Amino acid sequence: MVVRDIHQTLRHRLQSEGEIWLILLFAGIWYGMNMDGAIFMDGAIFARASKSMLEGYIYGNPTHSHAPVAKYFMAISQAVFGPTEFGVKLPSVVFALGTLYVTYHLGEELFSRRVGIVAAVALAGNPVFTRWTATAYLDITFTFFVVLLMYSLVRWSSTNSLHTKYGLLVGALIVTTAATKLQGAIFALAIAVGVLYTIKHRMNDRREALEDVKRLLTGGVISLVVIYIPFLFSPHPDYYAGHSFPLVVELIFQIPLLSNIVYAFGEAFAHNMDHINTGHRVLVAGKEYQKPPFWSYLYWMANGNGIIPALGLIGLPYLFLRSGIKKRVPVIKRQKIVLITIVTLSPLILISSVSVKNPKYVLPLYPLLIIIASGFVFGILDEILDFKNIVPYRHMATIAIALLLVFSAPVLGISGTFTKSPRSDSQYDDVTSYVINDTVTRESKQPVRVAAGVPLPIRWYLGDKRTIDYSFESEATKRYDIDNDGSTDLVLSGIGYQNASVEKKTRKAIQENKLCFAIDTVGRTPKRDDTMRKLISSNGTAVLELERSSKGKKLVLYRFKSGCE
């Protein structure tokens, strides 16, 4: 009986949602066939940190040590598929498809099925979204939980029932969102404004308000316990963001079990305050900033990376004003428009004020902005042309799916036709293979010395798949036994772009003919001190120059003949 009921439920869902499942199939093939590229630096950090979680060490990623959710999924994937490119990228692909599915339902809930289906297709081919779908980063997983939180909040605001499951789900997802990525706390705090608005409009009396708060807190506490239980069994290191512990922290650390969680949050806070205080060197509108301006995210959206989300920002005030002016708009519809205005603008304003670094930081807003853009366009077409009756839903769904086939042309071998390919490739695997082959075939028994601008991905491809007792010196020297004969064959260190003492050693190694290889990235943004790059290029010979998926950047392997003899 149970099996038959499940079968009937699935059959009904497939029949009623056939279009979105077809979209997920196409998108899944497209994303899945582009998972083979080499991982970048942050991907190596997350991959190594999540692998360490399987061995009981939680603190392998100081910037996000308080936010383990996405890394839990990456750890599970590596446990099943091994520490491979497929294993570390699979969670992003799965959560990308989940995000498309939730986007469809959120569009349907806010506007209509046609808006949901078009928004899902537009998101599937959006160049910013596709850029992160087949990577070892946390951003797609984070985006999924933000969109699921928004959907649950909208559903919760649409019902007056005190016994709805969505109150519990909203509470759980606020905590989960905050614990998925560093920016999660910013989004959760901003979306909490929408939660307060929802409680206000659901409240008929004090008892109902208390019941809503109770359900929110219950969901939040359950999520908090599930997420942070592993921390209770993972002893924290003896350092705190590279420094000794302050006295007050030492006292807090005396609290049984709780000290590990306190360490994780304290470490992340201290580490990220340094990031915020020093800023990030970023190009905006052709100009380099150490602390980019407030309007940077708006510029990036309007500059082609997210033109449809930018249209969503234009459409938002139109929908807001229209819902207030038109008398025929139902109260519940008006409340939804106000709610999505809050949960769109609050995170955008807050993150623009706190952390401007990369367009992907506002990626979690793209699904909602694309939905708003779709609703805005259809609203205008319906007003002018009665578009709803001219083009029925089935025809619209067919057109949308046809567009996705065009988007996914790379599956058919037509690379990069209409949108950015999901393939992400740093080329570190090929460079590492070249160095390894050179090392094992050379006659000299002296270790090969290699300097890399970004050593962490090289370490990963050399077999160093985990992070135990995390070192803040990412450019520190590491030794490797390539042929497993018990002796050191390769010595890897950083070039020293972020560390003056390491840079001094690299200069000395070049001058004394002790450096065999240097691995560096050549791109549009110059390093702080370009003299080191000039020293490397003038003394070494470029034996490999590989195009990366990052536009305008190459990974270059320099060989120093005298240092390799």
Coordinates of C-alpha atoms in Angstrom, one line a residue:
M1 CA 0.0 0.0 0.0
V2 CA 2.8 2.4 1.0
V3 CA 4.8 1.6 -2.1
R4 CA 1.7 2.1 -4.3
D5 CA 1.0 5.5 -2.7
I6 CA 4.6 6.6 -3.2
H7 CA 4.5 5.4 -6.9
Q8 CA 1.2 7.4 -7.5
T9 CA 2.6 10.5 -5.8
L10 CA 5.8 10.4 -7.9
R11 CA 3.8 9.7 -11.1
H12 CA 1.5 12.7 -10.4
R13 CA 4.4 15.0 -9.6
L14 CA 6.2 14.0 -12.8
Q15 CA 3.1 14.6 -14.8
S16 CA 2.4 18.0 -13.2
E17 CA 6.0 19.1 -13.2
G18 CA 7.2 17.4 -16.4
E19 CA 8.7 20.6 -17.8
I20 CA 11.0 21.4 -14.8
W21 CA 12.2 17.8 -14.6
L22 CA 13.1 18.0 -18.3
I23 CA 15.0 21.2 -17.6
L24 CA 16.8 19.5 -14.7
L25 CA 17.8 16.6 -17.0
F26 CA 19.3 18.9 -19.6
A27 CA 21.0 21.1 -17.1
G28 CA 22.3 18.0 -15.2
I29 CA 23.9 16.6 -18.4
W30 CA 25.4 20.0 -19.2
Y31 CA 26.9 20.6 -15.8
G32 CA 27.9 17.0 -15.3
M33 CA 29.9 16.9 -18.5
N34 CA 32.0 19.9 -17.4
M35 CA 33.2 18.6 -14.1
D36 CA 36.7 17.5 -15.3
G37 CA 38.6 20.8 -15.0
A38 CA 41.4 21.3 -12.4
I39 CA 40.5 23.0 -9.1
F40 CA 41.5 26.5 -8.1
M41 CA 43.1 27.7 -4.8
D42 CA 39.9 28.1 -2.8
G43 CA 38.6 24.8 -4.2
A44 CA 41.8 23.1 -2.9
I45 CA 41.3 24.7 0.6
F46 CA 37.7 23.5 0.8
A47 CA 38.5 20.0 -0.6
R48 CA 41.4 19.5 1.8
A49 CA 39.4 20.9 4.8
S50 CA 36.4 18.7 4.0
K51 CA 38.6 15.6 3.6
S52 CA 40.0 16.3 7.1
M53 CA 36.5 16.3 8.5
L54 CA 36.3 12.6 7.7
E55 CA 39.2 12.2 10.1
G56 CA 37.7 14.2 12.9
Y57 CA 39.5 17.6 12.2
I58 CA 37.0 20.4 11.8
Y59 CA 39.3 23.5 11.7
G60 CA 41.0 23.1 8.3
N61 CA 39.5 26.3 6.8
P62 CA 39.9 29.3 9.3
T63 CA 37.9 31.8 7.2
H64 CA 34.8 29.5 7.3
S65 CA 35.6 27.3 10.3
H66 CA 32.2 28.4 11.9
A67 CA 30.3 27.5 8.7
P68 CA 30.7 23.7 8.0
V69 CA 27.5 22.8 6.2
A70 CA 28.7 22.9 2.6
K71 CA 31.9 21.2 3.6
Y72 CA 30.0 18.4 5.2
F73 CA 28.4 17.6 1.9
M74 CA 31.8 17.7 0.2
A75 CA 33.2 15.4 2.8
I76 CA 30.4 12.9 2.3
S77 CA 31.0 13.0 -1.5
Q78 CA 34.7 12.4 -1.0
A79 CA 33.9 9.5 1.3
V80 CA 31.9 7.9 -1.5
F81 CA 33.8 8.9 -4.6
G82 CA 37.3 9.6 -3.2
P83 CA 39.3 12.8 -3.1
T84 CA 38.9 13.4 -6.8
E85 CA 37.8 16.3 -9.0
F86 CA 34.4 14.5 -9.4
G87 CA 34.2 13.9 -5.6
V88 CA 34.8 17.5 -4.6
K89 CA 32.6 19.1 -7.4
L90 CA 29.6 16.8 -7.3
P91 CA 27.9 18.6 -4.4
S92 CA 27.9 21.9 -6.4
V93 CA 26.2 20.2 -9.4
V94 CA 23.6 18.5 -7.2
F95 CA 22.7 21.7 -5.3
A96 CA 22.7 23.7 -8.6
L97 CA 19.9 21.4 -9.9
G98 CA 18.2 21.7 -6.5
T99 CA 18.4 25.5 -6.8
L100 CA 16.7 25.4 -10.3
Y101 CA 13.9 23.2 -8.9
V102 CA 13.3 25.6 -5.9
T103 CA 13.5 28.6 -8.2
Y104 CA 10.8 27.1 -10.4
H105 CA 8.5 26.7 -7.4
L106 CA 9.3 30.1 -5.9
G107 CA 8.4 31.7 -9.3
E108 CA 5.2 29.7 -9.4
E109 CA 4.4 30.8 -5.8
L110 CA 5.1 34.5 -6.4
F111 CA 3.6 34.8 -9.9
S112 CA 2.7 31.8 -12.0
R113 CA 4.1 28.6 -13.5
R114 CA 5.2 30.3 -16.7
V115 CA 7.3 32.7 -14.6
G116 CA 8.7 29.8 -12.7
I117 CA 9.7 27.8 -15.8
V118 CA 11.3 30.8 -17.6
A119 CA 13.1 31.8 -14.4
A120 CA 14.5 28.3 -14.0
V121 CA 15.8 28.3 -17.6
A122 CA 17.3 31.8 -17.3
L123 CA 19.1 30.9 -14.1
A124 CA 20.4 27.6 -15.6
G125 CA 22.1 29.6 -18.4
N126 CA 23.1 32.7 -16.4
P127 CA 26.9 33.2 -16.8
V128 CA 27.5 33.9 -13.1
F129 CA 25.5 30.9 -12.0
T130 CA 27.0 28.5 -14.5
R131 CA 30.5 29.7 -13.5
W132 CA 30.2 28.1 -10.1
T133 CA 28.1 25.0 -10.9
A134 CA 30.9 22.6 -11.6
T135 CA 33.5 23.8 -9.0
A136 CA 34.7 22.8 -5.6
Y137 CA 33.4 26.0 -4.1
L138 CA 30.7 26.6 -1.4
D139 CA 28.7 29.2 -3.3
I140 CA 26.1 27.0 -5.1
T141 CA 25.3 25.1 -1.9
F142 CA 25.0 28.4 -0.1
T143 CA 22.7 29.7 -2.9
F144 CA 20.5 26.7 -2.6
F145 CA 19.9 27.2 1.1
V146 CA 19.2 30.9 0.7
V147 CA 16.6 30.2 -2.1
L148 CA 15.0 27.5 -0.1
L149 CA 14.8 29.8 2.9
M150 CA 13.1 32.5 0.7
Y151 CA 10.7 29.9 -0.7
S152 CA 9.8 28.7 2.8
L153 CA 9.4 32.2 4.1
V154 CA 7.0 33.1 1.2
R155 CA 5.0 29.9 1.8
W156 CA 4.9 30.6 5.6
S157 CA 3.6 34.1 4.9
S158 CA 0.8 32.8 2.7
T159 CA -0.9 30.7 5.4
N160 CA -2.6 31.6 8.6
S161 CA -2.3 28.2 10.1
L162 CA -0.3 28.0 13.4
H163 CA 0.5 24.3 12.6
T164 CA 2.3 24.9 9.3
K165 CA 5.6 23.2 8.9
Y166 CA 7.1 26.3 7.3
G167 CA 7.6 28.1 10.5
L168 CA 9.9 25.3 11.7
L169 CA 11.6 25.1 8.3
V170 CA 12.3 28.9 8.3
G171 CA 13.9 28.7 11.7
A172 CA 16.1 25.7 10.7
L173 CA 17.1 27.3 7.4
I174 CA 18.1 30.6 9.0
V175 CA 20.7 28.7 11.0
T176 CA 21.7 26.5 8.1
T177 CA 22.2 29.5 5.8
A178 CA 24.3 31.2 8.4
A179 CA 26.4 28.0 8.9
T180 CA 27.0 27.3 5.1
K181 CA 29.4 30.1 4.2
L182 CA 31.0 33.2 5.7
Q183 CA 28.5 35.5 4.0
G184 CA 25.6 33.3 5.3
A185 CA 25.4 35.3 8.5
I186 CA 24.9 38.5 6.5
F187 CA 22.1 37.0 4.4
A188 CA 20.5 35.3 7.4
L189 CA 20.5 38.6 9.4
A190 CA 19.1 40.5 6.5
I191 CA 16.4 38.0 5.6
A192 CA 15.4 38.0 9.3
V193 CA 13.9 41.4 8.6
G194 CA 11.5 39.6 6.3
V195 CA 10.8 37.1 9.1
L196 CA 9.8 39.9 11.4
Y197 CA 7.5 41.3 8.7
T198 CA 5.9 37.9 8.2
I199 CA 5.3 37.4 12.0
K200 CA 3.7 40.9 12.2
H201 CA 1.3 40.1 9.4
R202 CA 0.5 36.6 10.6
M203 CA -0.2 37.9 14.1
N204 CA -3.8 38.1 15.1
D205 CA -3.1 38.1 18.9
R206 CA -0.2 37.7 21.3
R207 CA -0.7 33.9 21.6
E208 CA -0.3 33.4 17.9
A209 CA 2.8 35.5 17.8
L210 CA 4.4 33.5 20.6
E211 CA 3.5 30.3 18.8
D212 CA 5.2 31.5 15.6
V213 CA 8.3 32.5 17.6
K214 CA 8.3 29.1 19.4
R215 CA 8.3 27.2 16.1
L216 CA 11.0 29.4 14.6
L217 CA 13.2 28.9 17.7
T218 CA 12.5 25.1 17.7
G219 CA 13.6 24.8 14.1
G220 CA 16.7 26.9 14.7
V221 CA 17.8 25.0 17.8
I222 CA 17.3 21.6 16.0
S223 CA 19.4 22.8 13.1
L224 CA 22.0 24.3 15.5
V225 CA 22.4 21.0 17.3
V226 CA 22.7 18.9 14.2
I227 CA 25.2 21.1 12.5
Y228 CA 27.6 21.7 15.5
I229 CA 27.5 18.2 17.2
P230 CA 30.7 17.2 15.3
F231 CA 32.6 20.1 16.9
L232 CA 32.1 18.6 20.3
F233 CA 34.3 15.7 19.4
S234 CA 37.0 17.6 17.5
P235 CA 39.6 19.2 19.8
H236 CA 40.6 22.7 18.6
P237 CA 44.2 23.7 17.9
D238 CA 46.5 25.6 20.3
Y239 CA 46.6 28.8 18.3
Y240 CA 44.0 31.5 17.5
A241 CA 44.1 33.1 14.0
G242 CA 47.9 32.8 14.3
H243 CA 48.1 34.3 17.8
S244 CA 48.1 33.2 21.4
F245 CA 44.7 33.2 23.2
P246 CA 43.6 36.3 25.1
L247 CA 42.9 35.7 28.8
V248 CA 39.1 36.0 28.4
V249 CA 39.2 33.4 25.6
E250 CA 41.3 31.1 27.8
L251 CA 38.6 31.3 30.5
I252 CA 35.8 30.5 28.0
F253 CA 37.8 27.6 26.7
Q254 CA 37.5 26.0 30.2
I255 CA 33.8 25.3 29.6
P256 CA 33.5 21.6 28.8
L257 CA 32.5 20.7 25.2
L258 CA 31.5 24.3 24.3
S259 CA 35.1 25.5 23.8
N260 CA 35.5 23.9 20.4
I261 CA 32.5 25.8 19.0
V262 CA 33.7 29.0 20.6
Y263 CA 37.1 28.5 19.0
A264 CA 35.6 28.0 15.5
F265 CA 33.5 31.2 15.7
G266 CA 36.4 33.2 17.3
E267 CA 38.9 32.0 14.7
A268 CA 36.6 32.9 11.8
F269 CA 35.8 36.3 13.4
A270 CA 39.4 37.2 13.9
H271 CA 40.5 36.0 10.5
N272 CA 37.8 37.8 8.6
M273 CA 38.1 41.1 10.5
D274 CA 41.7 41.2 9.0
H275 CA 40.2 40.7 5.6
I276 CA 37.6 43.4 6.1
N277 CA 40.1 45.9 7.6
T278 CA 42.7 45.4 4.9
G279 CA 40.2 45.2 2.0
H280 CA 40.7 43.4 -1.3
R281 CA 42.3 44.5 -4.5
V282 CA 39.5 44.5 -7.0
L283 CA 38.9 45.9 -10.5
V284 CA 35.7 47.8 -10.8
A285 CA 34.8 49.8 -14.0
G286 CA 38.5 49.6 -15.1
K287 CA 39.8 51.0 -11.9
E288 CA 41.6 49.2 -9.1
Y289 CA 40.3 49.5 -5.6
Q290 CA 41.7 48.2 -2.3
K291 CA 38.2 48.8 -0.7
P292 CA 35.7 48.7 -3.6
P293 CA 32.8 51.1 -3.6
F294 CA 29.3 50.4 -2.3
W295 CA 27.9 50.3 -5.9
S296 CA 30.2 47.6 -7.2
Y297 CA 27.7 44.7 -7.1
L298 CA 25.2 46.9 -9.1
Y299 CA 27.9 47.7 -11.6
W300 CA 28.8 44.0 -12.0
M301 CA 25.2 43.1 -12.6
A302 CA 24.7 45.7 -15.2
N303 CA 28.0 45.0 -16.9
G304 CA 26.8 41.8 -18.6
N305 CA 27.5 39.3 -15.8
G306 CA 23.9 39.4 -14.6
I307 CA 21.8 41.6 -17.0
I308 CA 18.6 39.7 -16.2
P309 CA 19.1 40.1 -12.4
A310 CA 19.8 43.8 -13.0
L311 CA 16.4 43.9 -14.8
G312 CA 14.9 42.3 -11.7
L313 CA 16.2 45.3 -9.6
I314 CA 14.5 47.6 -12.2
G315 CA 11.3 45.6 -12.0
L316 CA 11.1 45.4 -8.2
P317 CA 10.0 49.0 -7.6
Y318 CA 7.4 48.7 -10.5
L319 CA 5.9 45.6 -8.9
F320 CA 6.0 47.2 -5.5
L321 CA 4.2 50.4 -6.6
R322 CA 1.8 48.5 -8.8
S323 CA 0.7 46.2 -5.9
G324 CA 0.0 49.3 -3.8
I325 CA -1.8 51.3 -6.5
K326 CA -4.0 48.6 -8.2
K327 CA -7.1 48.0 -6.1
R328 CA -7.6 44.5 -7.7
V329 CA -4.4 43.1 -6.2
P330 CA -5.3 40.7 -3.4
V331 CA -3.9 41.5 0.1
I332 CA -1.9 38.2 0.2
K333 CA -0.3 39.1 -3.2
R334 CA 0.6 42.6 -1.9
Q335 CA 2.2 41.1 1.2
K336 CA 4.3 38.8 -1.0
I337 CA 5.5 41.7 -3.1
V338 CA 6.5 43.6 0.1
L339 CA 8.2 40.5 1.5
I340 CA 10.3 39.9 -1.6
T341 CA 11.3 43.5 -1.7
I342 CA 12.6 43.2 1.8
V343 CA 14.4 39.9 1.3
T344 CA 16.0 41.2 -1.9
L345 CA 17.1 44.7 -0.9
S346 CA 18.1 44.0 2.8
P347 CA 20.9 41.4 1.9
L348 CA 22.1 43.5 -1.1
I349 CA 22.5 46.7 1.0
L350 CA 24.1 44.8 4.0
I351 CA 26.7 42.9 2.0
S352 CA 27.5 46.0 -0.1
S353 CA 28.2 47.8 3.1
V354 CA 30.3 45.0 4.7
S355 CA 32.1 43.0 2.0
V356 CA 32.7 43.8 -1.7
K357 CA 35.0 41.5 -3.4
N358 CA 33.5 39.2 -6.1
P359 CA 30.3 39.2 -8.1
K360 CA 29.6 35.7 -6.7
Y361 CA 28.9 37.2 -3.2
V362 CA 25.4 38.2 -4.4
L363 CA 24.8 35.0 -6.4
P364 CA 22.2 33.9 -3.8
L365 CA 20.1 36.8 -4.9
Y366 CA 20.1 35.9 -8.6
P367 CA 17.3 33.3 -8.5
L368 CA 14.9 35.8 -6.8
L369 CA 16.0 38.7 -9.0
I370 CA 15.5 36.5 -12.2
I371 CA 12.1 35.6 -11.0
I372 CA 11.2 39.2 -10.4
A373 CA 12.6 40.1 -13.9
S374 CA 10.4 37.4 -15.4
G375 CA 7.3 38.5 -13.5
F376 CA 8.1 42.1 -14.5
V377 CA 8.3 41.3 -18.2
F378 CA 5.2 39.1 -18.2
G379 CA 3.3 41.7 -16.3
I380 CA 4.0 44.4 -18.9
L381 CA 3.3 42.0 -21.8
D382 CA 0.0 41.0 -20.2
E383 CA -0.9 44.7 -19.7
I384 CA -0.1 45.7 -23.3
L385 CA -0.7 42.5 -25.4
D386 CA -2.8 40.2 -23.2
F387 CA 0.2 37.9 -23.6
K388 CA -1.2 35.3 -21.3
N389 CA -3.9 34.3 -23.7
I390 CA -1.8 34.8 -26.9
V391 CA 0.9 32.3 -25.7
P392 CA -0.5 29.5 -23.4
Y393 CA 1.7 28.0 -20.7
R394 CA 2.5 24.8 -22.7
H395 CA 3.8 26.9 -25.6
M396 CA 5.8 29.0 -23.2
A397 CA 7.3 26.0 -21.5
T398 CA 8.3 24.5 -24.9
I399 CA 10.0 27.8 -25.9
A400 CA 11.9 27.9 -22.6
I401 CA 13.1 24.3 -22.9
A402 CA 14.2 25.0 -26.5
L403 CA 16.3 27.9 -25.2
L404 CA 17.9 25.7 -22.6
L405 CA 19.0 23.4 -25.4
V406 CA 20.6 26.3 -27.1
F407 CA 22.3 27.3 -23.7
S408 CA 23.6 23.8 -23.3
A409 CA 25.1 23.6 -26.8
P410 CA 28.5 22.7 -25.3
V411 CA 27.0 19.3 -24.6
L412 CA 26.8 18.8 -28.3
G413 CA 30.4 19.9 -28.8
I414 CA 29.7 23.6 -29.6
S415 CA 31.8 25.2 -26.9
G416 CA 30.7 28.5 -25.4
T417 CA 28.0 29.3 -27.9
F418 CA 25.5 31.5 -26.1
T419 CA 26.5 31.4 -22.5
K420 CA 29.5 30.8 -20.4
S421 CA 30.6 27.2 -20.2
P422 CA 30.2 25.6 -16.7
R423 CA 33.7 24.1 -17.1
S424 CA 36.1 25.4 -14.6
D425 CA 39.8 24.7 -15.2
S426 CA 42.8 26.1 -13.3
Q427 CA 45.3 23.9 -15.3
Y428 CA 47.1 23.0 -12.1
D429 CA 46.8 19.3 -12.8
D430 CA 48.7 19.6 -16.1
V431 CA 51.4 21.8 -14.7
T432 CA 51.8 19.4 -11.7
S433 CA 52.0 16.4 -14.1
Y434 CA 54.7 18.1 -16.1
V435 CA 56.8 18.7 -13.0
I436 CA 56.3 15.2 -11.7
N437 CA 57.4 13.6 -15.0
D438 CA 60.4 15.8 -15.1
T439 CA 61.3 14.9 -11.6
V440 CA 61.1 11.1 -12.0
T441 CA 63.0 11.0 -15.2
R442 CA 65.9 13.2 -14.3
E443 CA 69.3 11.6 -13.5
S444 CA 70.2 13.8 -10.5
K445 CA 69.2 12.6 -7.1
Q446 CA 69.0 16.1 -5.7
P447 CA 65.4 17.2 -4.9
V448 CA 63.7 19.4 -7.4
R449 CA 62.9 22.8 -6.0
V450 CA 59.6 24.4 -7.1
A451 CA 58.1 27.8 -6.2
A452 CA 54.4 28.5 -6.9
G453 CA 52.4 31.7 -6.7
V454 CA 49.6 29.6 -5.3
P455 CA 50.9 26.4 -3.8
L456 CA 47.7 24.8 -2.3
P457 CA 46.3 23.4 -5.5
I458 CA 49.8 22.0 -6.4
R459 CA 49.9 20.3 -3.0
W460 CA 46.5 18.7 -3.7
Y461 CA 47.6 17.3 -7.0
L462 CA 50.8 16.1 -5.4
G463 CA 48.6 13.9 -3.2
D464 CA 48.3 16.2 -0.1
K465 CA 44.5 15.8 0.1
R466 CA 43.8 16.9 3.7
T467 CA 44.6 19.6 6.2
I468 CA 45.6 18.6 9.7
D469 CA 46.8 21.3 12.1
Y470 CA 46.1 24.1 9.7
S471 CA 49.1 26.3 9.0
F472 CA 48.4 30.0 8.3
E473 CA 51.6 30.0 6.2
S474 CA 50.1 28.7 3.0
E475 CA 53.4 29.4 1.3
A476 CA 55.4 27.3 3.7
T477 CA 57.9 24.7 2.3
K478 CA 56.6 21.2 1.9
R479 CA 58.6 18.1 0.9
Y480 CA 57.3 15.2 -1.2
D481 CA 58.5 11.7 -1.9
I482 CA 57.2 11.2 -5.5
D483 CA 58.5 7.7 -6.2
N484 CA 57.9 6.4 -2.7
D485 CA 61.5 5.4 -2.1
G486 CA 61.8 7.1 1.3
S487 CA 63.7 10.1 0.1
T488 CA 62.6 13.7 -0.8
D489 CA 62.2 14.2 -4.6
L490 CA 60.4 17.5 -4.7
V491 CA 60.4 20.6 -2.5
L492 CA 57.5 23.0 -2.9
S493 CA 57.2 26.5 -1.5
G494 CA 55.4 29.7 -2.3
I495 CA 56.9 32.5 -4.5
G496 CA 56.3 34.9 -1.7
Y497 CA 53.8 37.4 -3.1
Q498 CA 52.0 37.4 0.3
N499 CA 55.1 36.9 2.5
A500 CA 58.2 39.0 2.4
S501 CA 60.5 36.3 4.1
V502 CA 59.4 33.7 1.5
E503 CA 59.9 36.1 -1.3
K504 CA 63.5 36.8 -0.1
K505 CA 64.2 33.1 -0.1
T506 CA 62.8 32.7 -3.7
R507 CA 65.0 35.6 -4.9
K508 CA 68.0 34.0 -3.3
A509 CA 67.2 30.6 -4.8
I510 CA 67.0 32.1 -8.3
Q511 CA 70.2 34.0 -7.9
E512 CA 72.1 31.0 -6.6
N513 CA 70.7 28.7 -9.3
K514 CA 68.8 26.5 -6.9
L515 CA 65.3 26.9 -8.2
C516 CA 64.2 24.5 -10.9
F517 CA 60.6 25.5 -11.6
A518 CA 58.3 28.5 -10.9
I519 CA 54.5 28.3 -11.4
D520 CA 52.8 31.6 -11.7
T521 CA 49.5 33.1 -13.0
V522 CA 49.7 35.8 -15.6
G523 CA 46.5 37.9 -15.8
R524 CA 45.0 41.3 -15.9
T525 CA 45.5 42.3 -12.3
P526 CA 49.2 42.9 -11.4
K527 CA 50.7 41.6 -8.2
R528 CA 51.6 44.0 -5.4
D529 CA 55.2 43.8 -6.4
D530 CA 55.7 43.0 -10.1
T531 CA 59.5 42.9 -9.8
M532 CA 59.4 39.3 -8.7
R533 CA 57.4 38.3 -11.7
K534 CA 59.9 40.1 -14.0
L535 CA 62.8 38.3 -12.2
I536 CA 61.2 35.0 -12.8
S537 CA 60.3 35.6 -16.5
S538 CA 63.7 37.1 -17.3
N539 CA 65.7 34.2 -15.7
G540 CA 63.4 31.3 -16.6
T541 CA 62.0 29.8 -19.8
A542 CA 58.3 29.4 -20.2
V543 CA 57.9 25.7 -21.0
L544 CA 54.1 25.7 -20.5
E545 CA 51.5 28.4 -21.0
L546 CA 48.0 27.2 -20.4
E547 CA 44.8 29.1 -20.8
R548 CA 42.5 29.0 -17.8
S549 CA 38.8 29.2 -17.6
S550 CA 39.2 32.6 -15.8
K551 CA 39.0 35.1 -18.6
G552 CA 42.3 36.7 -19.6
K553 CA 44.5 34.6 -17.3
K554 CA 47.2 32.0 -18.0
L555 CA 49.0 29.5 -15.8
V556 CA 52.7 29.6 -16.8
L557 CA 55.4 27.1 -15.9
Y558 CA 58.9 28.5 -16.0
R559 CA 62.0 26.3 -16.0
F560 CA 65.4 27.4 -14.8
K561 CA 68.0 25.4 -16.7
S562 CA 70.8 25.9 -14.2
G563 CA 68.6 25.1 -11.2
C564 CA 67.4 21.8 -12.7
E565 CA 70.9 20.4 -13.4

